[in-house]
Backbone as a printed PyTorch tensor [residue, N CA C, xyz], in Angstrom:
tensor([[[  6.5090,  -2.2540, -17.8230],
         [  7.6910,  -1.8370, -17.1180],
         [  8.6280,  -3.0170, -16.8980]],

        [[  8.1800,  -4.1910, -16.7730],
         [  8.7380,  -5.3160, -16.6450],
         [  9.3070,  -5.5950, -17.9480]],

        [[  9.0520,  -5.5100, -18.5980],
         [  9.4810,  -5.8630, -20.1080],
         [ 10.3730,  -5.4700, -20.0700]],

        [[ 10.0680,  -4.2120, -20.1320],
         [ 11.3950,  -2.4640, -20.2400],
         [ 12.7330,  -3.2750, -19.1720]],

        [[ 12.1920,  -3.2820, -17.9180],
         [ 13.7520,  -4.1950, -17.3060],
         [ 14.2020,  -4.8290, -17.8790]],

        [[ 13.4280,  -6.2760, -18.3740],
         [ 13.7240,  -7.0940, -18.8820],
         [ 14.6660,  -7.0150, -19.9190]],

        [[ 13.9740,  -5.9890, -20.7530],
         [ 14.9280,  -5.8870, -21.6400],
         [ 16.2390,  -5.3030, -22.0790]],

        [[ 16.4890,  -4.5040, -20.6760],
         [ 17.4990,  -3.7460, -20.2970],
         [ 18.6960,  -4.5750, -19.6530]],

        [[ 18.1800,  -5.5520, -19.0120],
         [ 19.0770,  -6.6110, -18.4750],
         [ 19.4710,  -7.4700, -19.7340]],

        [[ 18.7540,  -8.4950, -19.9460],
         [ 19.1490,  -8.8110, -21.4580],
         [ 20.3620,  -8.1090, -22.6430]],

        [[ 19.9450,  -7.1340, -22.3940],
         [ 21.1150,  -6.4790, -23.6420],
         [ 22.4580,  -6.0150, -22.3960]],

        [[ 22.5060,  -6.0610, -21.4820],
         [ 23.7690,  -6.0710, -20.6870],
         [ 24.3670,  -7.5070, -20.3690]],

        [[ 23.2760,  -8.3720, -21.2430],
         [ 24.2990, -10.1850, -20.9460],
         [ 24.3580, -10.9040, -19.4680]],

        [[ 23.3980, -10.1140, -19.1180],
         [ 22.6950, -10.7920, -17.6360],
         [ 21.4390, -11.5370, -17.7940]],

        [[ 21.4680, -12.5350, -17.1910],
         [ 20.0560, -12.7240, -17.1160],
         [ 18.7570, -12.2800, -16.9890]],

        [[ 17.3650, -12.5280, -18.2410],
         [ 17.1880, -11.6890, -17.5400],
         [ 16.2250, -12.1530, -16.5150]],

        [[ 15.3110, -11.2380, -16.1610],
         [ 14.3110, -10.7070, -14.4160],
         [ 13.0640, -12.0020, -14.8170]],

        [[ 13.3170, -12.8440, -13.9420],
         [ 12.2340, -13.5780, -13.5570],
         [ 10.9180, -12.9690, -13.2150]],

        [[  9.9690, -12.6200, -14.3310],
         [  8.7290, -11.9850, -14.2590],
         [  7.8430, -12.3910, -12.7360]],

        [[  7.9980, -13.6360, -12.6290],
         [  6.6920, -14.0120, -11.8680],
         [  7.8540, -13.8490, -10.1910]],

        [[  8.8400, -13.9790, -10.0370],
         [  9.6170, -13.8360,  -8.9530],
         [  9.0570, -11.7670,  -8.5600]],

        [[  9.6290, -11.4770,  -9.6900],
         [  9.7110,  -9.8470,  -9.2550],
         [  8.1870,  -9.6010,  -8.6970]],

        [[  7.0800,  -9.9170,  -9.7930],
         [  5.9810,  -9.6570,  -9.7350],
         [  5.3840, -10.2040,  -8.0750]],

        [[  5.7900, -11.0940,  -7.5620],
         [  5.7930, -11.6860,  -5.9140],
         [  6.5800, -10.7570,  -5.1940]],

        [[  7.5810, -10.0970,  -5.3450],
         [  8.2330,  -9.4860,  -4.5970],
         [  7.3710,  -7.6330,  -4.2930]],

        [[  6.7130,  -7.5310,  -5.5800],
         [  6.1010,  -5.9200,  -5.2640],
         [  4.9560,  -6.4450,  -4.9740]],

        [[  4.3840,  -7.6030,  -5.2640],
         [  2.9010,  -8.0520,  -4.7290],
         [  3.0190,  -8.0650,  -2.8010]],

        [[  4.4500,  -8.5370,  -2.3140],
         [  4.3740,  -8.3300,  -0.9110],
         [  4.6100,  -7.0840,  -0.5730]],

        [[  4.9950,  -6.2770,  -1.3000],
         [  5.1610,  -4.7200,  -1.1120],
         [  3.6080,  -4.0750,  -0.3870]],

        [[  2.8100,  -4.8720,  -2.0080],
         [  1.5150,  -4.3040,  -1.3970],
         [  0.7870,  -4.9350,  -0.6720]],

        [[  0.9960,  -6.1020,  -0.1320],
         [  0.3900,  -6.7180,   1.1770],
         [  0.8240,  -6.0250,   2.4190]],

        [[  1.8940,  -5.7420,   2.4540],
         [  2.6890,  -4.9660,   3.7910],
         [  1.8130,  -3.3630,   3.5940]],

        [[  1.8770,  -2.6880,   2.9460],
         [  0.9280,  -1.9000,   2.7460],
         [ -0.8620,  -1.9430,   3.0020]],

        [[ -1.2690,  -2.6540,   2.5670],
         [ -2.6250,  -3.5490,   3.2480],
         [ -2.5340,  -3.7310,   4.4490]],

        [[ -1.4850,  -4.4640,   4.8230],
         [ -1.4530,  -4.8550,   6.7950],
         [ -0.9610,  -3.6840,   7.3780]],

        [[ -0.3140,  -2.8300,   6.9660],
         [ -0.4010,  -1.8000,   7.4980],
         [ -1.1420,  -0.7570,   7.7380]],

        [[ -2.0640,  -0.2690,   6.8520],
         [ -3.2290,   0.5340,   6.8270],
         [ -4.5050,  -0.0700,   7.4480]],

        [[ -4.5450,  -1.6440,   7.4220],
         [ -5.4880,  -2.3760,   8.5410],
         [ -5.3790,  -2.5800,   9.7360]],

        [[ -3.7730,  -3.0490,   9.7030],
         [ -3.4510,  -3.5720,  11.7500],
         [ -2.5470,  -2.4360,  12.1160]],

        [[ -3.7680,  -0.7090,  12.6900],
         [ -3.0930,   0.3900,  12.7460],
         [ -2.9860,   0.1410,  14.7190]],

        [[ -3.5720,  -1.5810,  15.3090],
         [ -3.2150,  -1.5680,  16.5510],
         [ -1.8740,  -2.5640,  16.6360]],

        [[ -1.6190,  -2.8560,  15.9050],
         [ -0.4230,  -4.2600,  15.8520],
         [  0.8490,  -3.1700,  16.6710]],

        [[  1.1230,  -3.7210,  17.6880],
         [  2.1620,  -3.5760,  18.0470],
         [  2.1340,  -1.8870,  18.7020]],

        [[  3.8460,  -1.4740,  18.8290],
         [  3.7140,  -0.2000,  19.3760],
         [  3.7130,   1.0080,  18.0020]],

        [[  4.1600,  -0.0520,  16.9520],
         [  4.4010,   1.1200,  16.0820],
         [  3.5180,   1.2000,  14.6860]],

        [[  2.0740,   0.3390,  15.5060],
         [  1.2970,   0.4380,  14.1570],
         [  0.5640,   1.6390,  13.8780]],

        [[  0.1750,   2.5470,  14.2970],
         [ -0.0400,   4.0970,  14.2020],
         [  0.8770,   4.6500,  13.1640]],

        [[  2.2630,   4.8850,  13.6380],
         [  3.1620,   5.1980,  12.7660],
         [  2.9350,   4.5740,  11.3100]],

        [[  2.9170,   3.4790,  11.6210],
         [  3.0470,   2.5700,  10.0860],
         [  1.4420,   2.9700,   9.5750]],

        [[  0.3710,   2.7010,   9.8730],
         [ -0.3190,   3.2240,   9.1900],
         [ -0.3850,   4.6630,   8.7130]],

        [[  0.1040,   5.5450,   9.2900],
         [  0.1800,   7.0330,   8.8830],
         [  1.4160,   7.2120,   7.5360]],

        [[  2.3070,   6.4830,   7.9190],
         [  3.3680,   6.1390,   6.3930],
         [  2.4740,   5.9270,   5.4360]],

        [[  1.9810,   4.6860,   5.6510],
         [  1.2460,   4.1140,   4.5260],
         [  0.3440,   4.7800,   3.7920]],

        [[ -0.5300,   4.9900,   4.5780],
         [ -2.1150,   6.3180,   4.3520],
         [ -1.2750,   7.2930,   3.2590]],

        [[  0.2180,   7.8950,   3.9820],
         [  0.1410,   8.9890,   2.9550],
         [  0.9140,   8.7250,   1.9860]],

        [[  1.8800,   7.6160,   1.8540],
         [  2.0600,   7.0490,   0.9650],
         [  0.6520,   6.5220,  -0.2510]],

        [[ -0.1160,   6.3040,  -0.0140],
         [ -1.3490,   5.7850,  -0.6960],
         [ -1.7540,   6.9630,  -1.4900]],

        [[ -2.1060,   7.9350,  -0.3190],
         [ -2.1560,   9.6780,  -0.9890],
         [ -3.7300,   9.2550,  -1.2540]],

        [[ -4.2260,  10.7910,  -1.9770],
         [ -5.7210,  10.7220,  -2.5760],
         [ -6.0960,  10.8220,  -3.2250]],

        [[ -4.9440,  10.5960,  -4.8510],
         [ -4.8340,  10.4630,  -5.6850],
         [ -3.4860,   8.6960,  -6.2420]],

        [[ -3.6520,   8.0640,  -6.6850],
         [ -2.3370,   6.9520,  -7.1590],
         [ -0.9890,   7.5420,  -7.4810]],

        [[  0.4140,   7.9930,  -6.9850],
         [  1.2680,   8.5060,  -7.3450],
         [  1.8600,   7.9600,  -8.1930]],

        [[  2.4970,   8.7010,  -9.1470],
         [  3.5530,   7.6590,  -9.8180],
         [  4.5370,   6.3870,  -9.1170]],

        [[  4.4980,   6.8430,  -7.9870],
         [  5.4000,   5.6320,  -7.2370],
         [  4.2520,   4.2820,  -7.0830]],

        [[  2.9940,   4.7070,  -6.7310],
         [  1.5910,   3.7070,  -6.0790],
         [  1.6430,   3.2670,  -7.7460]],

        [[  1.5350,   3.7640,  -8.4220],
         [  1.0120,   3.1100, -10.1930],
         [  2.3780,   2.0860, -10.2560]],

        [[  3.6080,   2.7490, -10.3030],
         [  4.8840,   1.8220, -10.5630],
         [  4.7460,   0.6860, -10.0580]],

        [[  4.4390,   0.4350,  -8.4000],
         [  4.8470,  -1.0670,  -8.0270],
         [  2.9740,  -1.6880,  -8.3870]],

        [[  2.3100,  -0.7210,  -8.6100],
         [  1.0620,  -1.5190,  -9.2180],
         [  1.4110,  -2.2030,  -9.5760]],

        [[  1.9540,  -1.6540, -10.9600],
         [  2.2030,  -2.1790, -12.6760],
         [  3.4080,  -3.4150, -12.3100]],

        [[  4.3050,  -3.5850, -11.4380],
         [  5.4710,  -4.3760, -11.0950],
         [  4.9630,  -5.5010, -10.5910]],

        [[  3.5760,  -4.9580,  -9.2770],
         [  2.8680,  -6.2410,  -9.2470],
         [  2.0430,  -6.7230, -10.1920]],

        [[  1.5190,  -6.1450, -11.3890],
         [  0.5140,  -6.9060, -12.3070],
         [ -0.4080,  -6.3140, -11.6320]],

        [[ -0.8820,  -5.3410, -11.5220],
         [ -2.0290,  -4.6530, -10.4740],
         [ -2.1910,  -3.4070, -11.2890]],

        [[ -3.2830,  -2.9670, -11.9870],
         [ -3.9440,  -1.3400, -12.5210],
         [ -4.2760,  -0.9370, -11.0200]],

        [[ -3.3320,   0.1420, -10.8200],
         [ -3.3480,   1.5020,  -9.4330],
         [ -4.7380,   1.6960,  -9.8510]],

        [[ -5.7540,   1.9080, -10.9070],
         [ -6.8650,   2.2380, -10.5380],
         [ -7.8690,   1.6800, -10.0920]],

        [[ -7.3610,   0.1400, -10.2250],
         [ -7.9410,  -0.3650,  -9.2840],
         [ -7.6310,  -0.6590,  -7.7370]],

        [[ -6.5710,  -1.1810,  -7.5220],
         [ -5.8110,  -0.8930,  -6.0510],
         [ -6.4300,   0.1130,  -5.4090]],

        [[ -5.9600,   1.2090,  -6.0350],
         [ -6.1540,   2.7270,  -5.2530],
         [ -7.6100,   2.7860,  -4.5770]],

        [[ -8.1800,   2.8040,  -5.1470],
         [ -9.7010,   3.0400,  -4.6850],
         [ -9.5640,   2.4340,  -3.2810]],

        [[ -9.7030,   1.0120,  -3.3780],
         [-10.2560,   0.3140,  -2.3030],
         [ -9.0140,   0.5360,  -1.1060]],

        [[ -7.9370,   0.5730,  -1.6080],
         [ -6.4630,   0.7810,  -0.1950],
         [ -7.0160,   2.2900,   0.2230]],

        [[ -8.1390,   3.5800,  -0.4900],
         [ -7.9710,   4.8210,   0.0620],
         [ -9.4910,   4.0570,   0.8240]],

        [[-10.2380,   2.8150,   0.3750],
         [-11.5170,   2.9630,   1.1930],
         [-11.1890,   2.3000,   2.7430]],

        [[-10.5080,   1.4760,   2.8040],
         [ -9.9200,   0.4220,   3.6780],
         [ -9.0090,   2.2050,   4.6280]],

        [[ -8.1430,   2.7910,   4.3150],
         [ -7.9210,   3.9880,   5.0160],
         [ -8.9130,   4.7600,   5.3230]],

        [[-10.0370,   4.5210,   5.2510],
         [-11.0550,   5.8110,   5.3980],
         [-11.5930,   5.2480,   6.6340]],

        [[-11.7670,   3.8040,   6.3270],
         [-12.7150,   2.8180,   7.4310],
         [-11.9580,   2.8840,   8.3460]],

        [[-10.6540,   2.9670,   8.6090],
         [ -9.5060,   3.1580,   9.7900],
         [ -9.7780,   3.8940,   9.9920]],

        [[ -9.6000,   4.9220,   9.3330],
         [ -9.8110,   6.6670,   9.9360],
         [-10.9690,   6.7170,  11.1500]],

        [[-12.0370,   6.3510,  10.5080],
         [-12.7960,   6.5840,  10.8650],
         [-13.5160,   5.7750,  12.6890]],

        [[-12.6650,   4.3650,  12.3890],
         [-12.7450,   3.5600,  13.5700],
         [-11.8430,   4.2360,  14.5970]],

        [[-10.5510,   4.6210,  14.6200],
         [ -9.7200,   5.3740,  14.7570],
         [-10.5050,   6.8470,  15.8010]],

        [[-10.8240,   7.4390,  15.3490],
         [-11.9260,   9.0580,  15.4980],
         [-13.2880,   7.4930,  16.3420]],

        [[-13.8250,   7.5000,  16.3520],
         [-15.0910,   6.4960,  16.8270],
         [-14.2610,   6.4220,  18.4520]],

        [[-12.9840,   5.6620,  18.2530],
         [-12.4660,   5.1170,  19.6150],
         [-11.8840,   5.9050,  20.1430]],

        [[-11.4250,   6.8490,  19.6510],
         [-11.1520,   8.4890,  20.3670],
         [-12.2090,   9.0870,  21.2140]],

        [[-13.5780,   8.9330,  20.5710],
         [-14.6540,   9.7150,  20.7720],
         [-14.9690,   8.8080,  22.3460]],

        [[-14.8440,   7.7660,  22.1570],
         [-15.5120,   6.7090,  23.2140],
         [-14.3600,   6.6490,  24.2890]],

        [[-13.0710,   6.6110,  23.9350],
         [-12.1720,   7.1920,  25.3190],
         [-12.1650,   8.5430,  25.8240]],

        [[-12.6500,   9.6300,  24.8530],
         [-12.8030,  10.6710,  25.8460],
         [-14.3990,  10.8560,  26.3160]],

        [[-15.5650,  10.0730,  26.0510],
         [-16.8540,  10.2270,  26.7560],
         [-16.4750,   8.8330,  28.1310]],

        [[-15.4730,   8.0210,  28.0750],
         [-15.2080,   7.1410,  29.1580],
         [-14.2040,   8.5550,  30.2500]],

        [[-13.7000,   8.9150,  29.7830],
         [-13.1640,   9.6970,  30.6120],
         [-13.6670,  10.6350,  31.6410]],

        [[-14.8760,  11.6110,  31.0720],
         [-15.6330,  12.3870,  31.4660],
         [-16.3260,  11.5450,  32.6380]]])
């Protein structure tokens, strides 16, 4: 896909796309994605942000999750797996500390 830009810029007489620049720029895409589906206590609006993320991630790789894969130099089939296992382990800590604030409650 990088190429494909690449080479699309190029024939318009622009420079073209600094591979390893772009490839850093969707690689923090998917770090912000990572810290988001992990630090679902960060702040007031990490709930929210992890629930974006989660379904952004989906339970299958979307064409959008494969695109900035491939932009970062990343096979979605590999990504995917472990960003839906890392969401599951939230989920699940998530439901655990639910369970333990409402048996503190009682």
């Amino acid at each position: 896909m990088v190429e494909f830009l690449s080479g699309c810029v190029a024939n318009w007489g622009a420079p073209m796309i600094d591979t390893s620049a772009n490839q850093l720029l969707w690689q923090a895409v998917l770090m912000r994605v990572l810290q988001d589906i992990r630090d679902v206590n960060r702040g007031v609006d990490g709930y929210s942000h992890f629930i974006s993320a989660s379904r952004w991630i989906g339970t299958y790789p979307s064409r959008e999750f494969s695109e900035v894969c491939a932009l970062a130099g990343y096979e979605a089939d590999f990504i995917h797996p472990r960003f839906l296992r890392i969401v599951k382990e939230t989920e699940a800590r998530l439901a655990q500390r639910k369970r333990s604030d409402l048996v503190a409650a009682e």
